[in-house]
PDB file of C-alpha atoms in Angstrom:
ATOM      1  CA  UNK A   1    -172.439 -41.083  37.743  1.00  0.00           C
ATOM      2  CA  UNK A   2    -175.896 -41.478  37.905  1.00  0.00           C
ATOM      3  CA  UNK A   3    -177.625 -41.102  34.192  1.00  0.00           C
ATOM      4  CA  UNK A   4    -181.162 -39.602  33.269  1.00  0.00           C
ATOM      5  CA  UNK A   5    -183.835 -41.324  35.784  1.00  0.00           C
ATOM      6  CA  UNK A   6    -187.499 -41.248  35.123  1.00  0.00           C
ATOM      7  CA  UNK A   7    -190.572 -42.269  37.076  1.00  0.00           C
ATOM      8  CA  UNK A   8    -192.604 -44.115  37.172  1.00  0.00           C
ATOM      9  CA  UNK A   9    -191.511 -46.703  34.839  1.00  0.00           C
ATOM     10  CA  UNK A  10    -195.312 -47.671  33.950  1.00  0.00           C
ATOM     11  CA  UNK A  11    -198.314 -45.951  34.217  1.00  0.00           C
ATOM     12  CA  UNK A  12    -201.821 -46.807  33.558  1.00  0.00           C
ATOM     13  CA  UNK A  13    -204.717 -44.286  33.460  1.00  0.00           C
ATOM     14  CA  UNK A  14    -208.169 -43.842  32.291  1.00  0.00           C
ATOM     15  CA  UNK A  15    -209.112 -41.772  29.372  1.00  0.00           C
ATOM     16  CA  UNK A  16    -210.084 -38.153  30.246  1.00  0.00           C
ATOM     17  CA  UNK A  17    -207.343 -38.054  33.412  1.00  0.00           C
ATOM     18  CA  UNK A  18    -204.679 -36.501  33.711  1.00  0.00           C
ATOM     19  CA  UNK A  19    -200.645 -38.060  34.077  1.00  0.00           C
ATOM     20  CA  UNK A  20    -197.436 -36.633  35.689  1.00  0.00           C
ATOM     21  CA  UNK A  21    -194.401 -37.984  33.775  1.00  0.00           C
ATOM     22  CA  UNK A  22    -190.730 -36.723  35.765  1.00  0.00           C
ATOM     23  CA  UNK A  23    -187.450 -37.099  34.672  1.00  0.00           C
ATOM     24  CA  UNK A  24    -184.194 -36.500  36.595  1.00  0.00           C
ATOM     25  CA  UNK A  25    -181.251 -35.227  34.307  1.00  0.00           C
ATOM     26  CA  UNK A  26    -177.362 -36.189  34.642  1.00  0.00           C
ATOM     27  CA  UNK A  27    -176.100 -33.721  37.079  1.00  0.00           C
ATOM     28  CA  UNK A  28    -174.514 -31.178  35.105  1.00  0.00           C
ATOM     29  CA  UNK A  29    -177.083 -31.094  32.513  1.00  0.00           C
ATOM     30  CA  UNK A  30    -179.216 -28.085  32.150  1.00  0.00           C
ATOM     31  CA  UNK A  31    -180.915 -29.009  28.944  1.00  0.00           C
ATOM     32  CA  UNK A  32    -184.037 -31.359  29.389  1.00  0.00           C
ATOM     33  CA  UNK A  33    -186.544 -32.904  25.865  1.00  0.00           C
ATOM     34  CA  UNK A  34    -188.973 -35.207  26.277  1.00  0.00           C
ATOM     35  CA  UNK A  35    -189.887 -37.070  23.722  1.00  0.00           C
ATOM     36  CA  UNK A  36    -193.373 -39.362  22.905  1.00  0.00           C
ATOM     37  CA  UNK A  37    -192.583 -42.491  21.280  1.00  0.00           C
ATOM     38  CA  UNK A  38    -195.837 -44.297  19.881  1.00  0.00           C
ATOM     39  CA  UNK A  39    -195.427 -48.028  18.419  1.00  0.00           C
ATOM     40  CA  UNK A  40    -194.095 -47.744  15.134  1.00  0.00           C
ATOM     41  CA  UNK A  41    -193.633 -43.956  15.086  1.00  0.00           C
ATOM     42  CA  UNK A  42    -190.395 -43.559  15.898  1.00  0.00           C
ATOM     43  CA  UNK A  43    -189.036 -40.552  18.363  1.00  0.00           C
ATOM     44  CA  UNK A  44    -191.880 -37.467  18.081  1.00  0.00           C
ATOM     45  CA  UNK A  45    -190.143 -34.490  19.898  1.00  0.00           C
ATOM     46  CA  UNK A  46    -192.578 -32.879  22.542  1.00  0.00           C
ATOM     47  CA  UNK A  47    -190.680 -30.263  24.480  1.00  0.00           C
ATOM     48  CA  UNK A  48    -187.065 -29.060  25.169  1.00  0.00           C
ATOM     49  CA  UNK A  49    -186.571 -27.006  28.368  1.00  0.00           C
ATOM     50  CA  UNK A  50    -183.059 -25.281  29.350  1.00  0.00           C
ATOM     51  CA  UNK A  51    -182.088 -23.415  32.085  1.00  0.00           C
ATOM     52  CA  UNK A  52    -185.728 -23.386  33.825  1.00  0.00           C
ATOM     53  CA  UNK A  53    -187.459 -22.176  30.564  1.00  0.00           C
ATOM     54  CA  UNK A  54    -189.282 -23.924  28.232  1.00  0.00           C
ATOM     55  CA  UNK A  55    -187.328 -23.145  24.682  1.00  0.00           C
ATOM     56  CA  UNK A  56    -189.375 -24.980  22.275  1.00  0.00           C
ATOM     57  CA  UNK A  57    -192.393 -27.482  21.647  1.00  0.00           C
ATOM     58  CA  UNK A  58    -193.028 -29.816  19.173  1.00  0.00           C
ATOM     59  CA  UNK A  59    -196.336 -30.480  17.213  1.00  0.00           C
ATOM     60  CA  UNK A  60    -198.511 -31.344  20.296  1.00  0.00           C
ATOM     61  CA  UNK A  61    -201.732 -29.952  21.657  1.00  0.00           C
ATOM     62  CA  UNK A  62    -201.391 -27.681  24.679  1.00  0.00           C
ATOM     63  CA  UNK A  63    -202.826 -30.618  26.856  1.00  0.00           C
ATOM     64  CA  UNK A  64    -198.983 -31.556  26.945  1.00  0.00           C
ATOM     65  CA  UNK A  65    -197.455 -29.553  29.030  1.00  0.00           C
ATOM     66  CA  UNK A  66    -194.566 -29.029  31.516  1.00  0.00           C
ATOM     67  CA  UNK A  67    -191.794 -27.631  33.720  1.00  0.00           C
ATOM     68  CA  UNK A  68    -188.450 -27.692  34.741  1.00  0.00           C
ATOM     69  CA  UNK A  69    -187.433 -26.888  38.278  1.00  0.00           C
ATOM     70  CA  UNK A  70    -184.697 -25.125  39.680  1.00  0.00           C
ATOM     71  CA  UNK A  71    -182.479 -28.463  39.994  1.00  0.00           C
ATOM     72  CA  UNK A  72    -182.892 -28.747  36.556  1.00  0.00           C
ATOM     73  CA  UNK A  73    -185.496 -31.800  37.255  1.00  0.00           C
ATOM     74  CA  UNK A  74    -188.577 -31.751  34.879  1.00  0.00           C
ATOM     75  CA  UNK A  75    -191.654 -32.894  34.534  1.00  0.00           C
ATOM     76  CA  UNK A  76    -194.416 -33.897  31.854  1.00  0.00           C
ATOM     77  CA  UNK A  77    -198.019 -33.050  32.277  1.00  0.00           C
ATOM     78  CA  UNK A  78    -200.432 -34.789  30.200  1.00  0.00           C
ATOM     79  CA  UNK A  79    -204.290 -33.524  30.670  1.00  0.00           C
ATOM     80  CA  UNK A  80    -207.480 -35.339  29.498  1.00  0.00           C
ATOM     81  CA  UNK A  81    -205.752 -38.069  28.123  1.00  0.00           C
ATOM     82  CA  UNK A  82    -206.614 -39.790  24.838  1.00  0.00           C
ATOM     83  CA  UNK A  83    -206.714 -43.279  23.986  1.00  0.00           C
ATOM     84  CA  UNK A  84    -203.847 -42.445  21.179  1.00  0.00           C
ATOM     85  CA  UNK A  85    -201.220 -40.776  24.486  1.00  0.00           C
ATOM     86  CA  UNK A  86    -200.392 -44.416  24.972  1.00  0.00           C
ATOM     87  CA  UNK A  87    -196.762 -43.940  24.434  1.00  0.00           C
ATOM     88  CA  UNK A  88    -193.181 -44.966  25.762  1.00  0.00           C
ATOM     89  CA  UNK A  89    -192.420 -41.417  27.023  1.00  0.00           C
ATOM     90  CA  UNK A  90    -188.847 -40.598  26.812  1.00  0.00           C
ATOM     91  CA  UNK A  91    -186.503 -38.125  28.660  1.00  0.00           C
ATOM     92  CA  UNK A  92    -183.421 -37.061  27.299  1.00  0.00           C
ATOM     93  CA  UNK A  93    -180.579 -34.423  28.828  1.00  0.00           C
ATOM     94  CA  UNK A  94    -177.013 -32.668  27.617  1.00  0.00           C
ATOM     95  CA  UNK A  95    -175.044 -30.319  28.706  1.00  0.00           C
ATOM     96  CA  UNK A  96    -173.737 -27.269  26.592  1.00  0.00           C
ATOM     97  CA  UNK A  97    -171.147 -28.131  24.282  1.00  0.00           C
ATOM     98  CA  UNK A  98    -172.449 -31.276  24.081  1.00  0.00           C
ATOM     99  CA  UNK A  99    -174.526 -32.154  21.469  1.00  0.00           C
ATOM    100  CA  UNK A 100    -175.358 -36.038  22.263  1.00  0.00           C
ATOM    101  CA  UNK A 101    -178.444 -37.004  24.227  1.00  0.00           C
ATOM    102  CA  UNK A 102    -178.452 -39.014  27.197  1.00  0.00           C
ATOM    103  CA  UNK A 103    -181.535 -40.614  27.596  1.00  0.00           C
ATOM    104  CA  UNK A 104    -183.746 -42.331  30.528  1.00  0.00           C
ATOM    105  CA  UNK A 105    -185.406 -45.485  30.019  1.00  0.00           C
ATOM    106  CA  UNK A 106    -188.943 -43.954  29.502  1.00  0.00           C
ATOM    107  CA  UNK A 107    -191.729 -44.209  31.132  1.00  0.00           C
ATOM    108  CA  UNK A 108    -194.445 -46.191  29.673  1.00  0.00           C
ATOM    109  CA  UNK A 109    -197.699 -44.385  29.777  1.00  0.00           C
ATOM    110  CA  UNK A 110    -201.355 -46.775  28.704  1.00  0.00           C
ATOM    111  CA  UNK A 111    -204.329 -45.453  28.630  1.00  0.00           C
ATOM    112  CA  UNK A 112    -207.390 -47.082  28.925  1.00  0.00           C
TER     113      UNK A 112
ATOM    114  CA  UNK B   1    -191.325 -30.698   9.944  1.00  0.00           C
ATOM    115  CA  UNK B   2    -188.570 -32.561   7.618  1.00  0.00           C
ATOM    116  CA  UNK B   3    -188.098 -35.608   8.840  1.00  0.00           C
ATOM    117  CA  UNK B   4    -185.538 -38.295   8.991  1.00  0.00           C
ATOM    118  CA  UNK B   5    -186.465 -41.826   7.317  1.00  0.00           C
ATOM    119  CA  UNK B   6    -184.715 -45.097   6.838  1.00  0.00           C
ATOM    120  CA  UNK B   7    -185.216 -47.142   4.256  1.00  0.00           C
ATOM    121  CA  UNK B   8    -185.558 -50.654   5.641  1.00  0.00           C
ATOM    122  CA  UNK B   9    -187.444 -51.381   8.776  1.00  0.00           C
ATOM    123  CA  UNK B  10    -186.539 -54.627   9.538  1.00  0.00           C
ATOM    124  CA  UNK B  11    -182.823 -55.887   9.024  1.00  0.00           C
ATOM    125  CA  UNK B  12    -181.770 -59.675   9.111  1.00  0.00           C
ATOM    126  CA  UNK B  13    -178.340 -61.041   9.377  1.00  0.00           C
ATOM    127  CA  UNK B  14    -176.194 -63.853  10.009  1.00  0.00           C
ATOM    128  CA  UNK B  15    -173.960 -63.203  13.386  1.00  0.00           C
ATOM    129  CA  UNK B  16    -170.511 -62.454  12.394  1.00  0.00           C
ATOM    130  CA  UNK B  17    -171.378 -60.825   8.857  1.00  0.00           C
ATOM    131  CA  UNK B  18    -170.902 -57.236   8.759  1.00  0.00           C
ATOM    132  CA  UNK B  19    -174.400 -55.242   8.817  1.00  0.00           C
ATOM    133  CA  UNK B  20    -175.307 -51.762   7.365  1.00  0.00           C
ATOM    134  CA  UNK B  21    -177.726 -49.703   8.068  1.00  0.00           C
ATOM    135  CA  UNK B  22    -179.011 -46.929   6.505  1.00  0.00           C
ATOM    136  CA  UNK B  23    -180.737 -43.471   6.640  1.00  0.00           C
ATOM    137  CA  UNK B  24    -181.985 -40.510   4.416  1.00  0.00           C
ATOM    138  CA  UNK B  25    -182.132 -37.029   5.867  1.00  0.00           C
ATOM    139  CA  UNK B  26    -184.000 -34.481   4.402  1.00  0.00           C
ATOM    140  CA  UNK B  27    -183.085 -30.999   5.704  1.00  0.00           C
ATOM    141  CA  UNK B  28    -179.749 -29.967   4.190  1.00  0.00           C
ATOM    142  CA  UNK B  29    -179.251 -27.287   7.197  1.00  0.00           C
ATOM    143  CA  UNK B  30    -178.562 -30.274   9.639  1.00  0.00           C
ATOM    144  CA  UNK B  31    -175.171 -30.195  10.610  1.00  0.00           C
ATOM    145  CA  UNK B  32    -174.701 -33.024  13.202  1.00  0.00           C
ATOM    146  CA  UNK B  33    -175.730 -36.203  13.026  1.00  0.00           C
ATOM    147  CA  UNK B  34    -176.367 -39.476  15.434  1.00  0.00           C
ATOM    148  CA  UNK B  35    -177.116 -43.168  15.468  1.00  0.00           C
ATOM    149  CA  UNK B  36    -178.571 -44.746  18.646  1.00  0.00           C
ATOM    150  CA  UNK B  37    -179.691 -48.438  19.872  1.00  0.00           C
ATOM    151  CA  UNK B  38    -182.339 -49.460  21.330  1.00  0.00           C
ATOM    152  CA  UNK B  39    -182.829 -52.453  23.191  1.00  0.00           C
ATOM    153  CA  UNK B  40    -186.274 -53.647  24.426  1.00  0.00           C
ATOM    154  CA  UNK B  41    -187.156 -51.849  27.435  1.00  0.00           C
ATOM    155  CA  UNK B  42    -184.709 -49.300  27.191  1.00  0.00           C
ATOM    156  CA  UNK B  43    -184.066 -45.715  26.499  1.00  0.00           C
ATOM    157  CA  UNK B  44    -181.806 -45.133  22.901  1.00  0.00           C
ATOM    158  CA  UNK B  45    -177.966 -45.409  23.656  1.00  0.00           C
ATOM    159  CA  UNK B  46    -175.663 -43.396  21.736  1.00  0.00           C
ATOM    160  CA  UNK B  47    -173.459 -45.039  19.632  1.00  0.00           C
ATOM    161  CA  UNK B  48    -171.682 -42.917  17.358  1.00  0.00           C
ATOM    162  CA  UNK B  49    -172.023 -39.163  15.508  1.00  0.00           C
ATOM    163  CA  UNK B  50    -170.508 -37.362  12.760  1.00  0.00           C
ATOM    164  CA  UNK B  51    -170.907 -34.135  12.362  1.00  0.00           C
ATOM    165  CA  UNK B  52    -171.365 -32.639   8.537  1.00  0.00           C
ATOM    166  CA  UNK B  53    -167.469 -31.467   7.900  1.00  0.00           C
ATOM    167  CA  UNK B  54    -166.729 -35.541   8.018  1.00  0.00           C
ATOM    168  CA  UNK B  55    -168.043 -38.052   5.526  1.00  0.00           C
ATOM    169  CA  UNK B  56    -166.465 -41.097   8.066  1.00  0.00           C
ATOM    170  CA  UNK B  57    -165.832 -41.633  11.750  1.00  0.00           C
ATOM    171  CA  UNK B  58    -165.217 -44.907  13.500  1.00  0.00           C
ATOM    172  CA  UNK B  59    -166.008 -46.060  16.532  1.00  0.00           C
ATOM    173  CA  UNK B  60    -164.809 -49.576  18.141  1.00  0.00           C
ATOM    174  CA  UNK B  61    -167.101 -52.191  15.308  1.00  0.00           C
ATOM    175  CA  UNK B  62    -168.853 -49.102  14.311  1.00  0.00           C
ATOM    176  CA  UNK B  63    -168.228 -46.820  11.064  1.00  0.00           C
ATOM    177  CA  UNK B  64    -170.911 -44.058  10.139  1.00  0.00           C
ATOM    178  CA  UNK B  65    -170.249 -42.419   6.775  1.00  0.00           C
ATOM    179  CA  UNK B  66    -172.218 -39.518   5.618  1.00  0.00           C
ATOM    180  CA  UNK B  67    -173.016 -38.385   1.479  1.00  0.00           C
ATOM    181  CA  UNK B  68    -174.311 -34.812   2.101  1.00  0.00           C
ATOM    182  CA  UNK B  69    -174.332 -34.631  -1.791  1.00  0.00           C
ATOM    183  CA  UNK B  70    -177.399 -37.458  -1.572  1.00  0.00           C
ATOM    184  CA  UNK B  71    -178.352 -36.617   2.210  1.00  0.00           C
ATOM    185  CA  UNK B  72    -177.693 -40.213   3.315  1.00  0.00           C
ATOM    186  CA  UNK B  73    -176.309 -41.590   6.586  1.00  0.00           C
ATOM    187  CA  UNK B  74    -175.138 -45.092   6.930  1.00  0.00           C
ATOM    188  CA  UNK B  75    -173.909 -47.019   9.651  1.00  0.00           C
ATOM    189  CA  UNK B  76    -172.223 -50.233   9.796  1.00  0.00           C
ATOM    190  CA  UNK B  77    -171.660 -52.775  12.097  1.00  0.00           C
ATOM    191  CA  UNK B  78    -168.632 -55.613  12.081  1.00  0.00           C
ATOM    192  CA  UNK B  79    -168.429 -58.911  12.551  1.00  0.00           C
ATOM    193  CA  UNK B  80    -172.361 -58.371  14.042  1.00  0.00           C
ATOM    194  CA  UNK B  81    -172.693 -60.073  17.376  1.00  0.00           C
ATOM    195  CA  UNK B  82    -176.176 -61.119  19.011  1.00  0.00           C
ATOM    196  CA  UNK B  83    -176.080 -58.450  21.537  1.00  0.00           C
ATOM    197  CA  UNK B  84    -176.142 -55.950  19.121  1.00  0.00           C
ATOM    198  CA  UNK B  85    -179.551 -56.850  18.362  1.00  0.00           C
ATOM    199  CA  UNK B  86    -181.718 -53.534  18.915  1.00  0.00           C
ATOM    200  CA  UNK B  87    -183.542 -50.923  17.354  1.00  0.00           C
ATOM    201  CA  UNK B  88    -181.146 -48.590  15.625  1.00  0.00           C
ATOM    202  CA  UNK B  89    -182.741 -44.856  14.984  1.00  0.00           C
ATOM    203  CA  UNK B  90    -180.076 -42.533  13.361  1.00  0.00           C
ATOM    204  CA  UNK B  91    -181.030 -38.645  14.121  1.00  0.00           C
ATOM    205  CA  UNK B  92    -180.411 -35.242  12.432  1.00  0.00           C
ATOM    206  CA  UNK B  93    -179.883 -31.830  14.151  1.00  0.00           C
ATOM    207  CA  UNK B  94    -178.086 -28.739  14.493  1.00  0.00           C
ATOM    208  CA  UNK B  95    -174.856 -28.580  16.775  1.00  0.00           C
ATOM    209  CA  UNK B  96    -176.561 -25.828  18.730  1.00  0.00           C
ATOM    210  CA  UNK B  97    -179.070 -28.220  20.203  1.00  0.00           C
ATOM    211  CA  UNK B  98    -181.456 -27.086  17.812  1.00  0.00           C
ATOM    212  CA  UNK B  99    -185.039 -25.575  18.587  1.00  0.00           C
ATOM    213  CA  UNK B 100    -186.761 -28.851  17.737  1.00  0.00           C
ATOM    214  CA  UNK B 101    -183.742 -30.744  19.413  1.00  0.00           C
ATOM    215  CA  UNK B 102    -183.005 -33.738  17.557  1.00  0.00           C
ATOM    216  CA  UNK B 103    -185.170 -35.593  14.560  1.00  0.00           C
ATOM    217  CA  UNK B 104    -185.524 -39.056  14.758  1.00  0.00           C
ATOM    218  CA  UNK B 105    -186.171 -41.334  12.080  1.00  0.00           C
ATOM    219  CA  UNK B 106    -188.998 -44.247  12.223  1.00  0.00           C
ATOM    220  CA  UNK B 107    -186.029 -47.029  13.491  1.00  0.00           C
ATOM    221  CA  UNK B 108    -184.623 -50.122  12.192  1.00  0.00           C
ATOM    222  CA  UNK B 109    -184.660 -53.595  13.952  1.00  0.00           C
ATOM    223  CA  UNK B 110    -181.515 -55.264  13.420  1.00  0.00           C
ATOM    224  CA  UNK B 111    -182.379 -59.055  14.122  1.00  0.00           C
ATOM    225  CA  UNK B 112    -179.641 -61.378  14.395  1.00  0.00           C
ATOM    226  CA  UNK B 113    -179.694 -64.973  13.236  1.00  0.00           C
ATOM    227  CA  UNK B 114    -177.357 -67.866  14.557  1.00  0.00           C
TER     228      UNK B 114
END
């Protein structure tokens, strides 16, 4: 079984752009969170989608942003980009009546 | 939000001694609890959970034990071995998946020395 994939694995852009994070769930899974993981700042929750609809954001400006697609697929959108988004940028799916996460291996956003 | 701490952010032991690791929580209405590992360049791997009508479950090396009465989370490792070298982040949430989802805690770097 294939687990959570995200792409791309690194991604460098310049301040003021804007960056398309996507994450591929375990098949199954209807539940998507992404999560922004800063150096030193542990695991900052940014958004949990289920069943298509976003159900809850965490304590993020409205520049972060995204969907989930019928397949369950999601994907992050991060406008004007700050210096400070530079962030391992994590994925994480589960299934109902599951209450572990399975996450992807991030993808690694710098801006510069 | 509450938030989850730990209290030591870097951990050092000798490989084969056992290693514990440990975590406050904060918000008493958590009712399910995790511990996952970290390895550089990798997304967290679950390890173990425990949800709040236990105070022990083990795992294969792995024991978490959970004190609601002083909202602490501990997990411990035997006979530590130098792949289990990581980050270990334990995480607090509700069993429903929770509207924030899961709350991390800052991490701890086990290190393991020869």
């Amino acid at each position: 079984e294939a687990g959570v994939t995200q792409s791309p694995t690194h991604l460098i852009k310049t301040r003021g752009q804007q960056a398309t994070l996507r994450c591929s769930p375990i098949s199954g899974h209807t539940s998507v969170y992404w999560y922004q993981q800063a150096l030193g700042l542990g695991l900052q929750f940014l958004l949990w989608y289920d069943e298509g609809e976003e159900r809850n954001r965490g304590n993020f400006p409205p520049r972060f942003s995204g969907r989930q697609f019928p397949n369950y697929s999601s994907e992050l959108n991060v406008n004007a980009l700050e210096l400070e988004d530079s962030a391992l940028y994590l994925c994480a799916s589960r299934t109902r009546g599951v209450y572990g996460y399975t996450f992807g291996s991030g993808t690694r956003l710098t801006v510069v | 939000g509450e938030s989850v701490g730990l209290h030591l952010p870097t951990l050092s032991v000798q490989e084969g001694d056992n290693s514990i690791i440990n975590c406050a929580y904060s918000n008493s209405a958590s009712d399910y609890f995790i511990w996952y590992k970290q390895e550089s360049g990798k997304g967290p791997q679950f390890i173990i959970d425990i949800r709040s009508n236990m105070d022990k479950r083990q795992g294969q090396r792995v024991t978490v034990l959970l004190n609601k009465t002083v909202k602490h989370l501990s997990l411990q490792i035997a006979a530590t071995q130098p792949g289990d070298s990581a980050v270990y982040f334990c995480a607090e949430g509700d069993s429903g998946g929770g509207a924030d989802g899961l709350t991390f805690g800052k991490g701890t770097h086990l290190i393991i020395q020869p």
